CSV table of C-alpha atoms (C1' of nucleotides) in Angstrom, one decimal:
chain,number,residue,atom,x,y,z
P,6,MET,CA,-24.7,-16.8,-0.1
P,7,ASN,CA,-27.4,-19.2,-1.3
P,8,GLU,CA,-30.8,-19.6,0.2
P,9,VAL,CA,-30.1,-22.8,2.0
P,10,ALA,CA,-27.2,-21.4,4.0
P,11,ALA,CA,-29.1,-18.1,4.6
P,12,SER,CA,-32.1,-19.9,6.0
P,13,ARG,CA,-30.0,-22.1,8.2
P,14,ARG,CA,-28.3,-19.1,9.6
P,15,GLN,CA,-31.6,-17.7,10.7
P,16,HIS,CA,-32.3,-20.4,13.3
P,17,GLY,CA,-28.6,-21.1,14.1
P,18,PRO,CA,-26.6,-24.3,14.0
P,19,GLY,CA,-28.3,-27.4,15.0
P,20,ALA,CA,-31.4,-25.6,16.1
P,21,SER,CA,-33.9,-27.4,13.8
P,22,ARG,CA,-35.8,-29.2,16.7
P,23,ASN,CA,-38.3,-30.7,14.3
P,24,TYR,CA,-36.0,-32.9,12.3
P,25,PRO,CA,-33.4,-34.5,14.6
P,26,LYS,CA,-32.5,-37.2,12.1
P,27,GLY,CA,-31.9,-34.7,9.3
P,28,GLU,CA,-29.7,-32.6,11.6
P,29,ARG,CA,-27.7,-35.5,12.6
P,30,ARG,CA,-27.1,-36.5,9.0
P,31,ARG,CA,-26.3,-33.0,8.1
P,32,ALA,CA,-23.7,-32.8,10.9
P,33,GLN,CA,-22.2,-36.1,9.8
P,34,ILE,CA,-21.9,-34.8,6.2
P,35,ILE,CA,-20.2,-31.6,7.4
P,36,GLU,CA,-17.8,-33.6,9.5
P,37,ALA,CA,-16.9,-35.9,6.6
P,38,ALA,CA,-16.6,-32.9,4.2
P,39,PHE,CA,-14.4,-31.1,6.7
P,40,THR,CA,-12.0,-34.1,6.8
P,41,ALA,CA,-12.1,-34.6,3.0
P,42,PHE,CA,-11.6,-30.9,2.1
P,43,GLY,CA,-8.7,-30.7,4.6
P,44,THR,CA,-6.9,-33.7,3.3
P,45,VAL,CA,-7.4,-34.0,-0.5
P,46,GLY,CA,-8.6,-30.4,-1.0
P,47,TYR,CA,-11.9,-29.0,-2.1
P,48,ARG,CA,-11.6,-29.7,-5.8
P,49,ASN,CA,-10.3,-33.2,-5.5
P,50,ALA,CA,-13.0,-34.2,-3.1
P,51,SER,CA,-16.0,-35.6,-5.0
P,52,MET,CA,-19.6,-35.5,-3.9
P,53,LEU,CA,-19.9,-39.2,-4.8
P,54,GLN,CA,-17.1,-40.2,-2.5
P,55,LEU,CA,-18.4,-38.0,0.2
P,56,ALA,CA,-21.8,-39.5,-0.1
P,57,ALA,CA,-20.3,-43.0,0.1
P,58,ALA,CA,-18.4,-42.1,3.2
P,59,CYS,CA,-21.6,-41.0,4.9
P,60,GLY,CA,-23.6,-44.1,3.8
P,61,VAL,CA,-25.9,-42.1,1.5
P,62,SER,CA,-26.2,-41.7,-2.2
P,63,ARG,CA,-25.2,-38.7,-4.2
P,64,ALA,CA,-28.8,-37.7,-4.5
P,65,GLY,CA,-29.3,-38.1,-0.8
P,66,LEU,CA,-26.3,-35.9,-0.2
P,67,LEU,CA,-27.7,-33.3,-2.6
P,68,HIS,CA,-31.0,-33.3,-0.6
P,69,HIS,CA,-29.1,-31.8,2.3
P,70,PHE,CA,-26.6,-29.7,0.4
P,71,PRO,CA,-28.0,-28.8,-3.1
P,72,THR,CA,-24.5,-27.8,-4.4
P,73,LYS,CA,-21.0,-28.6,-3.5
P,74,GLU,CA,-20.4,-24.9,-2.7
P,75,SER,CA,-23.3,-24.9,-0.2
P,76,LEU,CA,-21.6,-27.8,1.6
P,77,LEU,CA,-18.3,-25.8,1.5
P,78,GLU,CA,-20.0,-22.9,3.2
P,79,ALA,CA,-21.4,-25.0,5.9
P,80,VAL,CA,-17.9,-26.5,6.5
P,81,LEU,CA,-16.4,-23.0,6.7
P,82,GLU,CA,-19.0,-21.7,9.1
P,83,GLN,CA,-18.6,-24.7,11.4
P,84,ARG,CA,-14.9,-24.3,11.4
P,85,GLU,CA,-15.0,-20.7,12.3
P,86,ARG,CA,-17.6,-21.3,15.0
P,87,ARG,CA,-15.5,-24.0,16.6
P,88,ASP,CA,-12.3,-21.9,16.5
P,89,ASP,CA,-14.1,-19.0,18.1
P,90,GLU,CA,-15.6,-21.2,20.8
P,91,ARG,CA,-12.3,-23.1,21.4
P,92,PHE,CA,-9.9,-20.2,21.4
P,93,PHE,CA,-11.8,-17.1,22.1
P,94,GLY,CA,-14.8,-18.5,24.0
P,95,THR,CA,-17.5,-16.3,25.5
P,96,GLY,CA,-15.2,-15.1,28.2
P,97,GLU,CA,-12.5,-12.5,28.5
P,98,ALA,CA,-11.1,-12.5,25.0
P,99,THR,CA,-13.9,-10.4,23.7
P,100,ARG,CA,-13.1,-7.6,26.1
P,101,ASP,CA,-9.5,-8.1,27.3
P,102,GLY,CA,-6.9,-7.2,24.6
P,103,LEU,CA,-4.2,-9.3,26.2
P,104,GLU,CA,-6.4,-12.3,26.4
P,105,TYR,CA,-7.5,-11.8,22.8
P,106,PHE,CA,-3.9,-11.9,21.5
P,107,ALA,CA,-3.0,-14.8,23.7
P,108,SER,CA,-5.9,-16.7,22.2
P,109,MET,CA,-4.8,-15.7,18.7
P,110,LEU,CA,-1.3,-17.1,19.4
P,111,ARG,CA,-2.9,-20.4,20.6
P,112,LEU,CA,-5.0,-20.5,17.4
P,113,VAL,CA,-2.0,-19.9,15.2
P,114,ALA,CA,0.0,-22.6,17.0
P,115,HIS,CA,-3.0,-25.0,16.6
P,116,ASN,CA,-3.1,-24.2,12.9
P,117,GLN,CA,0.5,-25.1,12.5
P,118,ASP,CA,-0.4,-28.7,13.5
P,119,HIS,CA,-3.2,-28.9,10.9
P,120,PRO,CA,-1.9,-28.0,7.4
P,121,GLY,CA,-5.0,-29.3,5.7
P,122,ILE,CA,-7.2,-26.7,7.3
P,123,VAL,CA,-4.7,-23.9,6.7
P,124,SER,CA,-4.4,-24.9,3.1
P,125,LEU,CA,-8.2,-25.0,2.7
P,126,PHE,CA,-8.7,-21.5,4.1
P,127,ALA,CA,-5.8,-20.1,2.1
P,128,LEU,CA,-7.1,-21.6,-1.1
P,129,LEU,CA,-10.7,-20.5,-0.5
P,130,SER,CA,-10.0,-17.0,0.6
P,131,SER,CA,-8.2,-16.5,-2.8
P,132,GLU,CA,-10.9,-18.3,-4.8
P,133,ALA,CA,-13.6,-16.3,-3.0
P,134,SER,CA,-12.1,-13.0,-4.0
P,135,ALA,CA,-14.0,-13.4,-7.3
P,136,PRO,CA,-17.3,-11.3,-6.8
P,137,ASP,CA,-19.4,-14.1,-8.3
P,138,HIS,CA,-17.9,-16.8,-6.0
P,139,PRO,CA,-20.6,-18.4,-3.8
P,140,ALA,CA,-18.4,-17.9,-0.7
P,141,HIS,CA,-17.5,-14.3,-1.6
P,142,PRO,CA,-20.0,-12.6,0.8
P,143,TYR,CA,-18.9,-15.0,3.6
P,144,PHE,CA,-15.3,-14.1,3.3
P,145,VAL,CA,-15.9,-10.4,3.0
P,146,ALA,CA,-18.0,-10.5,6.2
P,147,ARG,CA,-15.5,-12.8,7.9
P,148,TYR,CA,-12.6,-10.4,7.4
P,149,GLU,CA,-14.7,-7.4,8.4
P,150,ARG,CA,-15.6,-9.1,11.6
P,151,ALA,CA,-12.0,-10.2,12.3
P,152,ARG,CA,-10.7,-6.7,11.8
P,153,CYS,CA,-13.4,-5.3,14.0
P,154,ALA,CA,-12.7,-7.7,16.8
P,155,MET,CA,-8.9,-7.3,16.6
P,156,GLN,CA,-9.2,-3.5,16.5
P,157,SER,CA,-11.3,-3.6,19.7
P,158,ALA,CA,-8.5,-5.6,21.4
P,159,ILE,CA,-5.9,-3.1,20.2
P,160,ASP,CA,-8.0,-0.2,21.4
P,161,ASP,CA,-8.2,-1.9,24.8
P,162,LEU,CA,-4.4,-2.2,25.0
P,163,ALA,CA,-4.0,1.4,23.9
P,164,HIS,CA,-6.4,2.6,26.5
P,165,ARG,CA,-4.5,0.7,29.2
P,166,GLY,CA,-1.2,2.1,28.0
P,167,LEU,CA,0.2,-1.4,27.0
P,168,LEU,CA,1.3,-0.4,23.5
P,169,ARG,CA,4.9,0.6,22.9
P,170,PRO,CA,5.3,4.4,22.1
P,171,HIS,CA,6.3,3.9,18.4
P,172,VAL,CA,3.1,1.9,17.6
P,173,ASP,CA,0.4,3.5,15.5
P,174,PRO,CA,-2.8,1.6,16.3
P,175,VAL,CA,-4.6,2.9,13.2
P,176,GLY,CA,-4.9,0.1,10.7
P,177,LEU,CA,-2.9,-2.2,12.9
P,178,SER,CA,-5.6,-4.9,12.8
P,179,VAL,CA,-5.3,-5.0,9.0
P,180,ASP,CA,-1.5,-5.4,9.2
P,181,LEU,CA,-1.6,-8.2,11.8
P,182,LEU,CA,-4.3,-10.2,10.0
P,183,ALA,CA,-2.3,-9.8,6.8
P,184,LEU,CA,0.8,-11.0,8.6
P,185,ILE,CA,-1.1,-14.1,9.8
P,186,ASP,CA,-2.5,-14.9,6.4
P,187,GLY,CA,0.9,-14.2,4.6
P,188,LEU,CA,2.7,-16.4,7.1
P,189,GLN,CA,0.4,-19.3,6.2
P,190,ILE,CA,1.3,-19.1,2.6
P,191,GLN,CA,5.0,-19.2,3.2
P,192,TRP,CA,4.6,-21.9,5.9
P,193,LEU,CA,2.6,-24.1,3.5
P,194,LEU,CA,5.3,-23.8,0.9
P,195,SER,CA,8.3,-24.2,3.3
P,196,PRO,CA,7.0,-25.7,6.5
P,197,HIS,CA,10.5,-26.4,7.9
P,198,ASP,CA,11.7,-22.8,7.3
P,199,ILE,CA,8.7,-20.9,8.8
P,200,ASP,CA,7.5,-20.9,12.4
P,201,MET,CA,4.2,-19.0,12.4
P,202,PRO,CA,3.6,-18.7,16.2
P,203,GLU,CA,7.2,-17.6,16.7
P,204,ARG,CA,6.9,-14.9,14.0
P,205,LEU,CA,3.6,-13.6,15.3
P,206,ARG,CA,5.0,-13.6,18.9
P,207,ALA,CA,8.0,-11.6,17.8
P,208,ARG,CA,5.7,-9.1,16.1
P,209,LEU,CA,3.5,-8.8,19.1
P,210,ARG,CA,6.5,-8.3,21.3
P,211,ASP,CA,7.4,-5.3,19.2
P,212,ILE,CA,3.9,-3.9,19.7
P,213,ILE,CA,2.8,-4.8,23.2
P,214,LYS,CA,4.8,-3.9,26.4
P,215,VAL,CA,4.1,-7.1,28.3
P,216,GLU,CA,5.0,-10.7,27.3
P,217,LEU,CA,2.2,-12.9,26.3
P,218,PRO,CA,1.8,-16.5,27.7
S,76,MET,CA,8.6,-28.5,-13.3
S,77,ASN,CA,8.1,-30.3,-16.6
S,78,GLU,CA,10.8,-30.9,-19.2
S,79,VAL,CA,9.5,-28.3,-21.7
S,80,ALA,CA,9.8,-25.5,-19.2
S,81,ALA,CA,13.1,-26.7,-17.9
S,82,SER,CA,14.6,-26.9,-21.4
S,83,ARG,CA,13.3,-23.4,-22.2
S,84,ARG,CA,14.9,-22.0,-19.1
S,85,GLN,CA,18.3,-23.3,-20.2
S,86,HIS,CA,18.6,-20.9,-23.1
S,87,GLY,CA,16.5,-18.2,-21.6
S,88,PRO,CA,13.4,-16.3,-22.8
S,89,GLY,CA,13.1,-15.7,-26.5
S,90,ALA,CA,16.6,-17.0,-27.1
S,91,SER,CA,15.7,-19.6,-29.7
S,92,ARG,CA,17.3,-17.9,-32.6
S,93,ASN,CA,16.6,-20.6,-35.1
S,94,TYR,CA,12.8,-20.5,-34.9
S,95,PRO,CA,11.6,-16.9,-34.9
S,96,LYS,CA,8.1,-17.7,-36.0
S,97,GLY,CA,7.7,-20.2,-33.1
S,98,GLU,CA,9.0,-17.8,-30.6
S,99,ARG,CA,6.7,-15.1,-31.8
S,100,ARG,CA,3.7,-17.4,-31.6
S,101,ARG,CA,4.8,-18.5,-28.1
S,102,ALA,CA,5.1,-14.9,-26.9
S,103,GLN,CA,1.6,-14.2,-28.4
S,104,ILE,CA,0.1,-17.2,-26.5
S,105,ILE,CA,1.8,-16.2,-23.2
S,106,GLU,CA,0.4,-12.7,-23.7
S,107,ALA,CA,-3.1,-14.0,-24.3
S,108,ALA,CA,-2.9,-16.5,-21.5
S,109,PHE,CA,-1.6,-13.7,-19.2
S,110,THR,CA,-4.7,-11.6,-20.0
S,111,ALA,CA,-7.1,-14.5,-19.7
S,112,PHE,CA,-5.8,-15.9,-16.5
S,113,GLY,CA,-5.8,-12.4,-15.0
S,114,THR,CA,-9.4,-11.7,-15.9
S,115,VAL,CA,-11.4,-15.0,-15.8
S,116,GLY,CA,-8.9,-16.9,-13.7
S,117,TYR,CA,-6.8,-19.9,-14.3
S,118,ARG,CA,-9.5,-22.6,-14.0
S,119,ASN,CA,-12.1,-20.7,-16.0
S,120,ALA,CA,-9.8,-20.1,-18.9
S,121,SER,CA,-10.1,-22.9,-21.5
S,122,MET,CA,-7.3,-24.0,-23.8
S,123,LEU,CA,-9.8,-23.9,-26.7
S,124,GLN,CA,-10.7,-20.3,-26.1
S,125,LEU,CA,-7.1,-19.4,-25.8
S,126,ALA,CA,-6.2,-21.1,-29.0
S,127,ALA,CA,-9.0,-19.3,-30.8
S,128,ALA,CA,-7.8,-15.9,-29.5
S,129,CYS,CA,-4.4,-16.7,-30.9
S,130,GLY,CA,-5.7,-17.9,-34.3
S,131,VAL,CA,-4.5,-21.4,-33.9
S,132,SER,CA,-6.2,-24.7,-33.1
S,133,ARG,CA,-6.1,-26.4,-29.8
S,134,ALA,CA,-3.7,-28.9,-31.1
S,135,GLY,CA,-1.5,-26.1,-32.3
S,136,LEU,CA,-1.6,-24.5,-28.9
S,137,LEU,CA,-0.6,-27.8,-27.3
S,138,HIS,CA,2.4,-28.0,-29.6
S,139,HIS,CA,3.9,-25.0,-27.9
S,140,PHE,CA,2.6,-25.8,-24.4
S,141,PRO,CA,1.9,-29.5,-23.9
S,142,THR,CA,-0.2,-28.9,-20.8
S,143,LYS,CA,-2.2,-26.1,-19.4
S,144,GLU,CA,0.1,-26.1,-16.4
S,145,SER,CA,3.2,-25.6,-18.5
S,146,LEU,CA,1.5,-22.5,-20.0
S,147,LEU,CA,0.7,-21.3,-16.6
S,148,GLU,CA,4.4,-21.6,-15.6
S,149,ALA,CA,5.5,-19.6,-18.6
S,150,VAL,CA,3.0,-16.9,-17.7
S,151,LEU,CA,4.3,-16.8,-14.1
S,152,GLU,CA,7.9,-16.6,-15.1
S,153,GLN,CA,7.3,-13.9,-17.6
S,154,ARG,CA,5.4,-11.9,-15.0
S,155,GLU,CA,8.1,-12.2,-12.5
S,156,ARG,CA,10.8,-11.3,-15.0
S,157,ARG,CA,8.9,-8.2,-16.1
S,158,ASP,CA,8.3,-7.1,-12.6
S,159,ASP,CA,11.9,-7.6,-11.7
S,160,GLU,CA,13.1,-5.6,-14.7
S,161,ARG,CA,10.6,-2.8,-14.3
S,162,PHE,CA,10.7,-2.2,-10.6
S,163,PHE,CA,14.1,-3.5,-9.5
S,164,GLY,CA,16.1,-3.4,-12.7
S,165,THR,CA,19.8,-4.3,-12.8
S,166,GLY,CA,20.7,-1.2,-10.9
S,167,GLU,CA,20.9,0.0,-7.3
S,168,ALA,CA,17.9,-2.0,-5.9
S,169,THR,CA,20.0,-5.1,-5.7
S,170,ARG,CA,22.6,-3.5,-3.4
S,171,ASP,CA,20.9,-0.4,-1.9
S,172,GLY,CA,18.4,-1.3,0.8
S,173,LEU,CA,16.5,2.0,0.5
S,174,GLU,CA,16.3,1.7,-3.2
S,175,TYR,CA,15.0,-1.9,-2.8
S,176,PHE,CA,12.1,-0.9,-0.5
S,177,ALA,CA,11.3,2.1,-2.7
S,178,SER,CA,11.0,-0.3,-5.6
S,179,MET,CA,8.9,-2.6,-3.5
S,180,LEU,CA,6.5,0.3,-2.7
S,181,ARG,CA,6.2,1.1,-6.5
S,182,LEU,CA,5.5,-2.6,-7.3
S,183,VAL,CA,2.8,-2.8,-4.6
S,184,ALA,CA,1.2,0.5,-5.9
S,185,HIS,CA,1.3,-0.9,-9.4
S,186,ASN,CA,-0.4,-4.1,-8.3
S,187,GLN,CA,-3.2,-2.1,-6.7
S,188,ASP,CA,-4.1,-1.0,-10.3
S,189,HIS,CA,-4.1,-4.6,-11.6
S,190,PRO,CA,-6.5,-6.8,-9.5
S,191,GLY,CA,-6.4,-9.6,-12.1
S,192,ILE,CA,-2.7,-10.2,-11.6
S,193,VAL,CA,-2.9,-10.0,-7.8
S,194,SER,CA,-5.8,-12.4,-7.8
S,195,LEU,CA,-3.9,-14.9,-10.1
S,196,PHE,CA,-0.8,-14.9,-7.9
S,197,ALA,CA,-2.8,-15.2,-4.7
S,198,LEU,CA,-4.8,-18.1,-6.1
S,199,LEU,CA,-1.8,-19.9,-7.5
S,200,SER,CA,0.4,-19.5,-4.4
S,201,SER,CA,-2.3,-21.3,-2.5
S,202,GLU,CA,-3.0,-24.0,-5.1
S,203,ALA,CA,0.8,-24.6,-5.4
S,204,SER,CA,1.2,-25.3,-1.7
S,205,ALA,CA,0.2,-28.9,-2.6
S,206,PRO,CA,3.5,-30.8,-3.0
S,207,ASP,CA,2.3,-32.5,-6.2
S,208,HIS,CA,1.2,-29.3,-7.9
S,209,PRO,CA,3.2,-28.5,-11.1
S,210,ALA,CA,4.0,-25.0,-9.9
S,211,HIS,CA,5.0,-26.1,-6.4
S,212,PRO,CA,8.8,-26.0,-7.0
S,213,TYR,CA,8.5,-22.7,-8.7
S,214,PHE,CA,6.7,-21.1,-5.8
S,215,VAL,CA,9.0,-22.6,-3.2
S,216,ALA,CA,12.0,-21.2,-5.1
S,217,ARG,CA,10.3,-17.9,-5.7
S,218,TYR,CA,9.7,-17.2,-2.0
S,219,GLU,CA,13.2,-18.4,-1.0
S,220,ARG,CA,14.6,-16.0,-3.5
S,221,ALA,CA,12.3,-13.2,-2.4
S,222,ARG,CA,13.2,-13.7,1.3
S,223,CYS,CA,16.9,-13.8,0.4
S,224,ALA,CA,16.8,-10.6,-1.7
S,225,MET,CA,14.8,-8.7,1.0
S,226,GLN,CA,17.0,-9.9,3.8
S,227,SER,CA,20.0,-8.5,1.9
S,228,ALA,CA,18.3,-5.1,1.7
S,229,ILE,CA,17.5,-5.3,5.4
S,230,ASP,CA,21.0,-6.2,6.3
S,231,ASP,CA,22.3,-3.3,4.2
S,232,LEU,CA,20.0,-0.9,6.1
S,233,ALA,CA,21.1,-2.4,9.4
S,234,HIS,CA,24.7,-2.0,8.5
S,235,ARG,CA,24.2,1.7,7.6
S,236,GLY,CA,22.3,2.3,10.9
S,237,LEU,CA,19.0,3.1,9.2
S,238,LEU,CA,16.9,0.7,11.2
S,239,ARG,CA,15.1,2.0,14.2
S,240,PRO,CA,16.4,0.7,17.5
S,241,HIS,CA,13.4,-1.4,18.5
S,242,VAL,CA,13.6,-3.4,15.2
S,243,ASP,CA,14.9,-7.0,15.2
S,244,PRO,CA,16.2,-7.7,11.6
S,245,VAL,CA,16.1,-11.5,12.1
S,246,GLY,CA,13.1,-12.9,10.2
S,247,LEU,CA,12.0,-9.5,9.2
S,248,SER,CA,11.9,-10.5,5.5
S,249,VAL,CA,9.5,-13.3,6.3
S,250,ASP,CA,7.2,-10.8,8.1
S,251,LEU,CA,7.2,-8.1,5.4
S,252,LEU,CA,6.6,-10.6,2.6
S,253,ALA,CA,3.8,-12.1,4.7
S,254,LEU,CA,2.4,-8.6,5.2
S,255,ILE,CA,2.4,-7.9,1.4
S,256,ASP,CA,0.7,-11.2,0.6
S,257,GLY,CA,-1.9,-10.9,3.4
S,258,LEU,CA,-2.7,-7.3,2.4
S,259,GLN,CA,-3.5,-8.6,-1.1
S,260,ILE,CA,-6.1,-11.1,0.2
S,261,GLN,CA,-7.9,-8.4,2.2
S,262,TRP,CA,-7.6,-5.9,-0.6
S,263,LEU,CA,-9.1,-8.4,-3.1
S,264,LEU,CA,-12.1,-8.9,-0.8
S,265,SER,CA,-12.6,-5.3,0.2
S,266,PRO,CA,-10.7,-3.1,-2.3
S,267,HIS,CA,-12.3,0.1,-1.0
S,268,ASP,CA,-11.3,-0.5,2.6
S,269,ILE,CA,-7.7,-1.5,2.1
S,270,ASP,CA,-4.9,0.6,0.7
S,271,MET,CA,-1.9,-1.7,0.2
S,272,PRO,CA,0.9,0.8,-0.5
S,273,GLU,CA,-0.3,3.0,2.4
S,274,ARG,CA,-0.2,0.1,4.8
S,275,LEU,CA,3.2,-1.1,3.6
S,276,ARG,CA,4.6,2.5,3.8
S,277,ALA,CA,3.3,2.8,7.4
S,278,ARG,CA,5.0,-0.4,8.3
S,279,LEU,CA,8.3,0.6,6.7
S,280,ARG,CA,8.1,4.0,8.4
S,281,ASP,CA,8.0,2.0,11.7
S,282,ILE,CA,11.1,0.1,10.6
S,283,ILE,CA,13.3,2.5,8.7
S,284,LYS,CA,14.5,5.9,10.0
S,285,VAL,CA,14.3,7.8,6.7
S,286,GLU,CA,11.2,8.4,4.7
S,287,LEU,CA,10.9,6.6,1.4
S,288,PRO,CA,10.0,8.4,-1.8
N,205,DC,C1',-34.0,-40.4,0.3
N,206,DC,C1',-33.4,-44.0,-4.3
N,207,DT,C1',-32.0,-45.5,-9.4
N,208,DA,C1',-31.1,-44.1,-13.6
N,209,DC,C1',-29.4,-40.9,-16.2
N,210,DC,C1',-28.6,-35.8,-18.7
N,211,DG,C1',-25.7,-32.2,-21.5
N,212,DA,C1',-21.3,-30.2,-21.3
N,213,DT,C1',-16.7,-29.9,-20.8
N,214,DC,C1',-12.2,-31.0,-19.1
N,215,DG,C1',-6.9,-31.9,-20.3
N,216,DG,C1',-4.5,-34.8,-23.3
N,217,DT,C1',-3.2,-37.7,-27.4
N,218,DA,C1',-3.6,-40.3,-31.8
N,219,DG,C1',-1.9,-40.4,-36.9
N,220,DG,C1',-0.5,-37.6,-40.7
B,126,DC,C1',14.6,-35.7,-37.9
B,127,DC,C1',12.8,-31.0,-37.3
B,128,DT,C1',8.7,-27.2,-36.6
B,129,DA,C1',4.1,-25.9,-36.9
B,130,DC,C1',0.1,-27.2,-37.0
B,131,DC,C1',-4.6,-30.0,-38.4
B,132,DG,C1',-9.4,-32.6,-37.5
B,133,DA,C1',-11.1,-36.0,-34.7
B,134,DT,C1',-11.6,-38.3,-30.7
B,135,DC,C1',-10.0,-40.7,-26.3
B,136,DG,C1',-11.6,-42.0,-21.2
B,137,DG,C1',-13.1,-39.8,-17.1
B,138,DT,C1',-15.7,-36.7,-14.2
B,139,DA,C1',-18.2,-32.7,-12.9
B,140,DG,C1',-22.7,-30.9,-10.6
B,141,DG,C1',-27.5,-31.5,-11.0
DNA sequence: CCTACCGATCGGTAGG
DNA sequence: CCTACCGATCGGTAGG
């Protein structure tokens, strides 16, 4: 986690009231990078082309994001923030286990329509397993948060007696997140053979007593 | 899949009787590349350093493996061949479903002692999801084979009445392979929090009536 | 934010 | 017409 990303996190996204032009440009760059990374991949996207797409020079781009990796981190964070808002919101999904898994199903179905994003995250989560990778702390924290949130949803279901009797809730969040990640790999390689939401739904049907929407 | 790798596959590994010196050198290079890829990663390993480690020049290295990708493919194939021989053998695992999953548990336990290899495969399976990646056909075929082999094992267990009543065998091989892959990602990021063989064993306990060794 | 550049390294290929 | 290399260098691109 570099200093730029860390300092930006302190005052949150888009919260720099004093430099509206800089924030707009920054948002534009993140948007362009998001598209580029998701289509041609991270490595094949060049900072020069990205700068050109945003109407700035490479040096101008480097003013906002001093390294390519820092831009990558910003893209990842925005993506996660958007997914959270769109699929989990600030509403019931954080407390209601059924709502949580319904949201998860919608997210996985959405991912199946956007291979570029899925590919980007799959690639980066592997790259970032190297301890010296700039996005390593981000991904470690991301999975810890994901496991924690999902385990809360599972505990809620267990408390309401909605888990089937054979299910062991201990470590179930690890298994289900692993299933989702692993399905992405097989789906990326054989998109016509693998149906991610269908597989996840089948697994959830084996875990939860009631049918999800 | 380039021509060199394709022609080598025709007569199998180490089967070029006429050029023992070349085969030895080739094996030495694969061994060195295997170590290098597994420690510093594929992209960070340079052909020049690899050549030096084998006591040949870069041009000499390129004589045996005309591209870095072709060397990568040779490493992947050797790794898969060794794993298959070591953990699945030519024996019971190809017919006995219980033996198959016992072997799978041993393989996963073995992987947990070799993070470099796990990291390499995780990284490459993501990279290779790009249709124009040299290892794309290899990984597509690899997963198809893996699903087929595992589904045979599952069908054997179903036929012998060893699956628990709530289990749906359809697509179960997809789910279990996804679980294994996904566990690797989380384990690479948080090795102290995730126990891959333990999680797989727990999942198999929920599927199979008898306890695996 | 700009132009004008840097030191280093990549994978691949030439002739012999 | 083969294997097993060599020293030298190609054009292009990376992040800064």
